[in-house]
Tab-separated table of C-alpha atoms in Angstrom:
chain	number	residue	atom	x	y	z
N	1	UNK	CA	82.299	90.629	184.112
N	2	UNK	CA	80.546	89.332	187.461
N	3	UNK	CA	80.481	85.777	186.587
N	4	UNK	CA	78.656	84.788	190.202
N	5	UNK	CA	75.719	86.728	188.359
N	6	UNK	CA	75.855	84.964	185.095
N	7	UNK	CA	75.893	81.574	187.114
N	8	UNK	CA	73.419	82.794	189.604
N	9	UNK	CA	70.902	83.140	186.573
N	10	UNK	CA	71.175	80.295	184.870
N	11	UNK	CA	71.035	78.060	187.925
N	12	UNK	CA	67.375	79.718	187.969
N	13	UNK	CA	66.748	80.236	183.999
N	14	UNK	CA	68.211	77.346	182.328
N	15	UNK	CA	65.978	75.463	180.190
N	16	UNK	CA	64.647	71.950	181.420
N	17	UNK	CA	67.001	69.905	178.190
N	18	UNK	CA	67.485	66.346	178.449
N	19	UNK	CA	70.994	66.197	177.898
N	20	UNK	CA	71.224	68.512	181.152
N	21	UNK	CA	70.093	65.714	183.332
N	22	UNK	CA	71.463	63.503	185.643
N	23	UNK	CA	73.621	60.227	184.488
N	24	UNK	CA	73.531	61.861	180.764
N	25	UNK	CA	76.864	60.378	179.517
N	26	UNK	CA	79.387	62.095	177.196
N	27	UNK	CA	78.355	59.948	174.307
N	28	UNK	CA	75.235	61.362	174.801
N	29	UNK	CA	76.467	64.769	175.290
N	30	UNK	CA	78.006	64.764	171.847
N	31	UNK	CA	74.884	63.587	170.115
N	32	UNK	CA	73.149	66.932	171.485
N	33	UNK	CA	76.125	68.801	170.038
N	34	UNK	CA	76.042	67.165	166.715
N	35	UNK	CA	72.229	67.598	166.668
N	36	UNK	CA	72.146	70.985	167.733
N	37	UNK	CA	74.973	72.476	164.695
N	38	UNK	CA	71.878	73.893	162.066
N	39	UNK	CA	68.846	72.638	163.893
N	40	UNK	CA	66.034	74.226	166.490
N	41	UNK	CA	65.987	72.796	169.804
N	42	UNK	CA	62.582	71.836	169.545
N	43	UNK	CA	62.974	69.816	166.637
N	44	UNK	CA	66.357	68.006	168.138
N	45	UNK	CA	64.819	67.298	171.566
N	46	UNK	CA	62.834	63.671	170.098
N	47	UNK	CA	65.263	62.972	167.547
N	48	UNK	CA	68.069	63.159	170.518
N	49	UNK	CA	65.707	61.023	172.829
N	50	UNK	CA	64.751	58.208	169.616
N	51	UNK	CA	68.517	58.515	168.841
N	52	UNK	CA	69.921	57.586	172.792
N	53	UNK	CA	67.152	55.159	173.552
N	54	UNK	CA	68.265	52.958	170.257
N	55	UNK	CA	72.155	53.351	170.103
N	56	UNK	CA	72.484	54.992	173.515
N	57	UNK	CA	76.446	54.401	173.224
N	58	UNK	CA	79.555	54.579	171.043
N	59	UNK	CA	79.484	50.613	170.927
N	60	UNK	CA	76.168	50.004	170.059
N	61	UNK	CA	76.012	53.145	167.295
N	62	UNK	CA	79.158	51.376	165.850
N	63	UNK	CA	77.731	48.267	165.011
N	64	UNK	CA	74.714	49.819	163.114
N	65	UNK	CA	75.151	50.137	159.317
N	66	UNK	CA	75.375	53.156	157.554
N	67	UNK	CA	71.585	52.881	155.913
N	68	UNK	CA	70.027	52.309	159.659
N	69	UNK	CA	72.035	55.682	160.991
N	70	UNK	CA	71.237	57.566	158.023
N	71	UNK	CA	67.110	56.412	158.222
N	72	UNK	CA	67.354	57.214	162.018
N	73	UNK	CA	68.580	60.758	161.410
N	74	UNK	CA	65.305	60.951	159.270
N	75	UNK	CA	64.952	64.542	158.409
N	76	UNK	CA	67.577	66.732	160.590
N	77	UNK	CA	69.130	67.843	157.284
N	78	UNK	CA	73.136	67.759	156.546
N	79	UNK	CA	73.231	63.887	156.780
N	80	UNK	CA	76.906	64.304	156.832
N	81	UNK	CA	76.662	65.285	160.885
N	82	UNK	CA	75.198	61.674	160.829
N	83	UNK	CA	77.914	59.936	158.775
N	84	UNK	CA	80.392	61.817	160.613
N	85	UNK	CA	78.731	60.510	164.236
N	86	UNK	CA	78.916	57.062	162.951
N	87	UNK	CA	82.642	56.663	161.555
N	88	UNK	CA	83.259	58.457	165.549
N	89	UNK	CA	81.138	55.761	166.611
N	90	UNK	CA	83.631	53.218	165.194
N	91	UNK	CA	86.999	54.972	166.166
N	92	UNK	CA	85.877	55.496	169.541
N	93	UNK	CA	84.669	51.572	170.244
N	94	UNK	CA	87.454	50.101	168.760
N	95	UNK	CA	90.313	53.103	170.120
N	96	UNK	CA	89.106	54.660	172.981
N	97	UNK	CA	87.063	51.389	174.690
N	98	UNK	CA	83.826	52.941	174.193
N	99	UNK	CA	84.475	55.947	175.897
N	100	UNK	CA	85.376	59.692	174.502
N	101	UNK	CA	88.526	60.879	175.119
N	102	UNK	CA	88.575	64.260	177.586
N	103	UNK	CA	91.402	65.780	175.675
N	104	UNK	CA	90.711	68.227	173.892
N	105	UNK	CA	93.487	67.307	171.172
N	106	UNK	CA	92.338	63.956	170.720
N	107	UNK	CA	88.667	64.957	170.706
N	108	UNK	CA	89.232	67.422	167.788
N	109	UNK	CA	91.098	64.129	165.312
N	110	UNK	CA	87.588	62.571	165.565
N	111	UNK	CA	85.640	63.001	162.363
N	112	UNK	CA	83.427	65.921	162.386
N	113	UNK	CA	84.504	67.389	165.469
N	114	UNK	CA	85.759	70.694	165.337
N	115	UNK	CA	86.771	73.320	167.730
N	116	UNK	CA	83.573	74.156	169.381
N	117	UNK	CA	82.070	70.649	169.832
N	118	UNK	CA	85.713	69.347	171.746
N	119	UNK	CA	85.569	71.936	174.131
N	120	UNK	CA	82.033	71.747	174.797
N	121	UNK	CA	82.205	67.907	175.908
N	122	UNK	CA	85.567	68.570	177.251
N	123	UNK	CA	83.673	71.007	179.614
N	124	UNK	CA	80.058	70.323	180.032
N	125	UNK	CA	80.375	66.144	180.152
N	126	UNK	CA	83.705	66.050	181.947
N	127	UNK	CA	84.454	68.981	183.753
N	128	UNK	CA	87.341	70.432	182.088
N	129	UNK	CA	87.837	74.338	182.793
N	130	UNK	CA	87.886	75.629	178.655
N	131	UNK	CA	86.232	78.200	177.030
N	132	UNK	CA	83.116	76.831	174.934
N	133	UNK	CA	82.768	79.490	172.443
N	134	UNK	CA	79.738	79.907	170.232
N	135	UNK	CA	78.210	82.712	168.748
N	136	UNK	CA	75.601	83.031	171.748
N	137	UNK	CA	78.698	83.585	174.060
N	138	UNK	CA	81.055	85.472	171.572
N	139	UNK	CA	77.758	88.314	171.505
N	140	UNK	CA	77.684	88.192	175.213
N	141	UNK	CA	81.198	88.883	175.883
N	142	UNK	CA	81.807	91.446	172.718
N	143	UNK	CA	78.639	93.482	173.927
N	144	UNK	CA	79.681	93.360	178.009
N	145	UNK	CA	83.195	93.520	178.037
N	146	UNK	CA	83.843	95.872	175.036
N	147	UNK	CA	81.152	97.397	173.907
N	148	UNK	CA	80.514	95.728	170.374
N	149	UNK	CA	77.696	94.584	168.911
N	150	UNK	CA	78.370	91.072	167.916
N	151	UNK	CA	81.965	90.309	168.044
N	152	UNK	CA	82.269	89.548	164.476
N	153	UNK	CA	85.858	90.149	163.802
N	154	UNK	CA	86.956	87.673	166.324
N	155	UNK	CA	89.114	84.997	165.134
N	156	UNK	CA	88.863	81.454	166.612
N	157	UNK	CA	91.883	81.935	168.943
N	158	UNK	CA	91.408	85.612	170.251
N	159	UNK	CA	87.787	84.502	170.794
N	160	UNK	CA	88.395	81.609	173.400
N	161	UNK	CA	91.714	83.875	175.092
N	162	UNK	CA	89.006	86.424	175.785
N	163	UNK	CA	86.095	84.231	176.983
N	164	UNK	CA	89.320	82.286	179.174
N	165	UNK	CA	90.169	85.644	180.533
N	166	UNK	CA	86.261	86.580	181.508
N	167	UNK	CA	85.406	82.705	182.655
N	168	UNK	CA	89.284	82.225	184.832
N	169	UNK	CA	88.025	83.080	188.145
N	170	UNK	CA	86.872	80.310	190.970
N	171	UNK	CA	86.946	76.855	190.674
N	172	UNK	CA	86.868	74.178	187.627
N	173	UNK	CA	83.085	73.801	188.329
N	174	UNK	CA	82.382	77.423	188.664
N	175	UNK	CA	84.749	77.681	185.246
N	176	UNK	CA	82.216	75.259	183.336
N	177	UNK	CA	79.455	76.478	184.642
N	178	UNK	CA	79.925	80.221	183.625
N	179	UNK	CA	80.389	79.000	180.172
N	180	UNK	CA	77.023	77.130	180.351
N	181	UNK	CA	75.316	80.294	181.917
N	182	UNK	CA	76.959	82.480	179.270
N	183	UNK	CA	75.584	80.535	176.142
N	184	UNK	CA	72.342	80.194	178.013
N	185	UNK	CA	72.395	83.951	178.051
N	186	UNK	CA	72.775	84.649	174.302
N	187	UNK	CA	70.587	82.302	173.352
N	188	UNK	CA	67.209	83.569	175.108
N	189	UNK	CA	68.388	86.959	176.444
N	190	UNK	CA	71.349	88.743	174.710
N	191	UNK	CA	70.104	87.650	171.164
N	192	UNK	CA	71.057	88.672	167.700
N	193	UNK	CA	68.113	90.655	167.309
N	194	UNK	CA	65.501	92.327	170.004
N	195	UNK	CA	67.639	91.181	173.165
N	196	UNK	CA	65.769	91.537	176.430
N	197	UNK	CA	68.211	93.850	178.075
N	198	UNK	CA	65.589	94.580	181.173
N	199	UNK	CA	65.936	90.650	181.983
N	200	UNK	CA	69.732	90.468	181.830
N	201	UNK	CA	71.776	90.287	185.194
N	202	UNK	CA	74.494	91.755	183.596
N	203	UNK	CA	72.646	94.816	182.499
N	204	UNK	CA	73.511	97.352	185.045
N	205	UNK	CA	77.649	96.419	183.939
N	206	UNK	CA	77.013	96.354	179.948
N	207	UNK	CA	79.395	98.421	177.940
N	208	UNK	CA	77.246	98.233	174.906
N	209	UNK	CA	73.690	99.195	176.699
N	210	UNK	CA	76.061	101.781	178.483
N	211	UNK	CA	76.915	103.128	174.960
N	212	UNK	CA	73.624	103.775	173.826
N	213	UNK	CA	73.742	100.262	171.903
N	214	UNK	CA	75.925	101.532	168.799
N	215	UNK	CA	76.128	99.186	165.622
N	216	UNK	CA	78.916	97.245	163.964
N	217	UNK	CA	78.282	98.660	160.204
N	218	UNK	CA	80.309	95.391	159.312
N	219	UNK	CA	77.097	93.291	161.129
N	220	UNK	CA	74.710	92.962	158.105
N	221	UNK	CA	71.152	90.671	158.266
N	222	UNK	CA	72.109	87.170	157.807
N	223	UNK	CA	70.083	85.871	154.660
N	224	UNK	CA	69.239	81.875	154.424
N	225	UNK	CA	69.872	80.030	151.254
N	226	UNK	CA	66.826	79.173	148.877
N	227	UNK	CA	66.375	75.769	150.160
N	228	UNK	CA	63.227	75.524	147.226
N	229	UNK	CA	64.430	74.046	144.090
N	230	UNK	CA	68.331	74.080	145.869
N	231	UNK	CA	71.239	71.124	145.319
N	232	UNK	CA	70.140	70.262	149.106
N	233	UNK	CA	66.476	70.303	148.690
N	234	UNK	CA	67.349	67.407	145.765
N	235	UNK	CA	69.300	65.508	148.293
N	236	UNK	CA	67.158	65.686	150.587
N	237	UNK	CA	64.124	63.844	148.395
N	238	UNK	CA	67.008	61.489	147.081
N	239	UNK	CA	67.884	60.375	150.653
N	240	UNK	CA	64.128	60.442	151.717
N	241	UNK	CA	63.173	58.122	148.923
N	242	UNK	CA	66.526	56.071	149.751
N	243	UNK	CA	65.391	55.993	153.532
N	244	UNK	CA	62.071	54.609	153.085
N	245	UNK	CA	62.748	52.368	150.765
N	246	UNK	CA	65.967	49.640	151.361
N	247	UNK	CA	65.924	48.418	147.592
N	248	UNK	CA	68.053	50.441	144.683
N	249	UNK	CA	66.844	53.399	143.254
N	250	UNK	CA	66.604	52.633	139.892
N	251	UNK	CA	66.767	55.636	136.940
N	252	UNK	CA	63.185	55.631	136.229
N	253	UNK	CA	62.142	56.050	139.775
N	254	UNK	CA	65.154	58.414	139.952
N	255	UNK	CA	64.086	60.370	137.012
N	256	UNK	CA	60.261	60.940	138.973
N	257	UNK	CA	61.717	62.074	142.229
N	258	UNK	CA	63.378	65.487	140.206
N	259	UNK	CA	62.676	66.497	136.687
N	260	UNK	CA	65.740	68.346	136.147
N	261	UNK	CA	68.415	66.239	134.902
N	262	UNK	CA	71.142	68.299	135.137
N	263	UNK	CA	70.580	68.623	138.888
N	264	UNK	CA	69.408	65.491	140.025
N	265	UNK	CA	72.744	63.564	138.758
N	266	UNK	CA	74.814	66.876	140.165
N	267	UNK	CA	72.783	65.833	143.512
N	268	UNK	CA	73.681	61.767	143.384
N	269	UNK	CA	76.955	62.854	142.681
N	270	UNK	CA	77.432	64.358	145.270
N	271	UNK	CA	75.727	62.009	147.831
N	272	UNK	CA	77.957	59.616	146.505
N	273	UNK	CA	81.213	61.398	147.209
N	274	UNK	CA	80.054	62.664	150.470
N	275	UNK	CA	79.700	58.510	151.286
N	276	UNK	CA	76.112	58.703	152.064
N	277	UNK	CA	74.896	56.473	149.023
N	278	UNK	CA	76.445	53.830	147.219
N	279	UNK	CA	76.562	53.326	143.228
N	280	UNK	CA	75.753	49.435	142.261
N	281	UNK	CA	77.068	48.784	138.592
N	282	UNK	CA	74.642	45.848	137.254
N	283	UNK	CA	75.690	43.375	134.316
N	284	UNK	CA	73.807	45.316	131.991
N	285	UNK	CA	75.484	48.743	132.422
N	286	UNK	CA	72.519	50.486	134.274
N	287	UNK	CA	73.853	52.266	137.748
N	288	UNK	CA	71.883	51.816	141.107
N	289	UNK	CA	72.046	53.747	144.108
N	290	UNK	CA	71.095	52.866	147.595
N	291	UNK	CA	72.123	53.210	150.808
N	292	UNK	CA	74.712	50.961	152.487
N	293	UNK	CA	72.737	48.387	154.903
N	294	UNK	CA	75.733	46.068	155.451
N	295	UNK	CA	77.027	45.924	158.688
N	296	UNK	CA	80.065	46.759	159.731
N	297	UNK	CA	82.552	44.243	160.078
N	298	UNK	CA	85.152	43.430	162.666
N	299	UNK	CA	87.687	46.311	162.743
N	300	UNK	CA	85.993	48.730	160.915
């Protein structure tokens, strides 16, 4: 693959993000990420700008209670990414002095940070040469190098080995950047569906266009969860209600929000094991919920 090309084009076709610019930290960096696992671009964009401008570091994110980072979040969806953000908040203020780690190994113990996300701010916030592998890259590479549609029989390991051996070529900067210019390229070019093979630099050197575009038979239409009537969509009105409101949700308020009983306690169960609501016991034997608005205390 002629990686000058890839980097070429996106030094002319990358989008205008905020967390591209100048004197973004790595903090910051890692808020995109977390943002950006299950949600549009468009829709992260002000919720990543409202996010930075009121806990624009691990420190101040740290002190915030659970209840303010959970209201902030708002309507994102999977709260957990939240949760998850804010115990990493903690570790990394009280651990790491404020600031991430750039190892990759000690980037992937913080709590929901997985493969993908440690290499990306290993790479794009400090530089490191690694192979950030999503499934905008993985489709690049499969359909370039080899000939397949969308690369989905990679595992996790051969899949950054073969994006290493495509991206190992120039310098650490050049490295990073080729992995920027490749996910920049599956996400508005080489696409799941109707790519735009006439604007692709790397058409004239495409195995898969070369082909005569043949299909994976193991590829099949990816269908979305019913999200009406769903566990989440219950969550989702239990947190809402939760969010705008600071006192306990009592049952009969509980009991208006969903109909289905059944499903609504399945749903506050399981906001209460996932840690993003709390259960109040009162004298009287009738359970609360709410979210937690204490603060964190020293240590924690």
């Amino acid at each position: 693959m002629d990686t000058a090309l890839v980097r070429q084009w996106y030094s002319t076709h990358q989008r205008d993000l905020p967390w591209r610019a100048e004197g973004i930290s790595a903090w910051q960096i890692l808020t995109s990420e977390v943002m950006l696992q299950q949600t549009p671009v468009a829709r992260v964009i002000p919720a990543w700008q409202a996010w930075c401008e009121r806990w624009p570091d691990a420190h101040s994110l740290s002190k915030a209670s659970l209840g303010e980072v959970l209201s902030q979040w708002n309507r994102l969806g999977y709260p957990r990414r939240a949760k998850n953000m804010h115990q990493t908040a903690q570790i990394v203020a009280k651990d790491y002095g404020g600031e991430l780690p750039r190892d990759v190994e000690a980037l992937e113990t913080l709590p929901g940070i997985g493969t993908y996300t440690a290499r990306a701010i290993a790479c794009f916030a400090y530089g490191v040469p690694v192979p950030v592998v999503d499934t905008n890259v993985k489709r690049v590479v499969a359909r370039v190098e080899d000939g397949d549609q969308a690369a989905g029989h990679w595992s996790v390991g051969f899949g950054l080995d073969r994006v290493d051996q495509v991206s190992a070529t120039g310098s650490a900067t050049d490295y990073c950047q080729t992995q920027r210019g490749l996910m920049e390229l599956g996400a508005l070019v080489c696409t799941a569906r109707s790519p735009k093979c006439g604007q692709c630099p790397l058409q004239h050197s495409c195995r898969w266009k070369a082909e005569g575009y043949p299909e994976d038979p193991s590829v099949k239409p990816r269908v979305q969860a019913r999200y009406e009537g769903s566990d989440r969509q219950v969550r989702g009105i239990i947190l809402g209600w939760l969010r705008d409101n600071p006192e306990s949700l009592e049952r009969d308020t509980l009991e208006s929000l969903w109909p289905q009983a059944t499903q609504r306690m399945r749903a506050v169960e399981s906001l209460v094991r996932d840690g993003l609501i709390q259960r109040d016991s009162r004298a009287d034997g009738e359970e609360r919920f709410s979210l937690s608005w204490q603060q964190p205390g020293r240590g924690e």
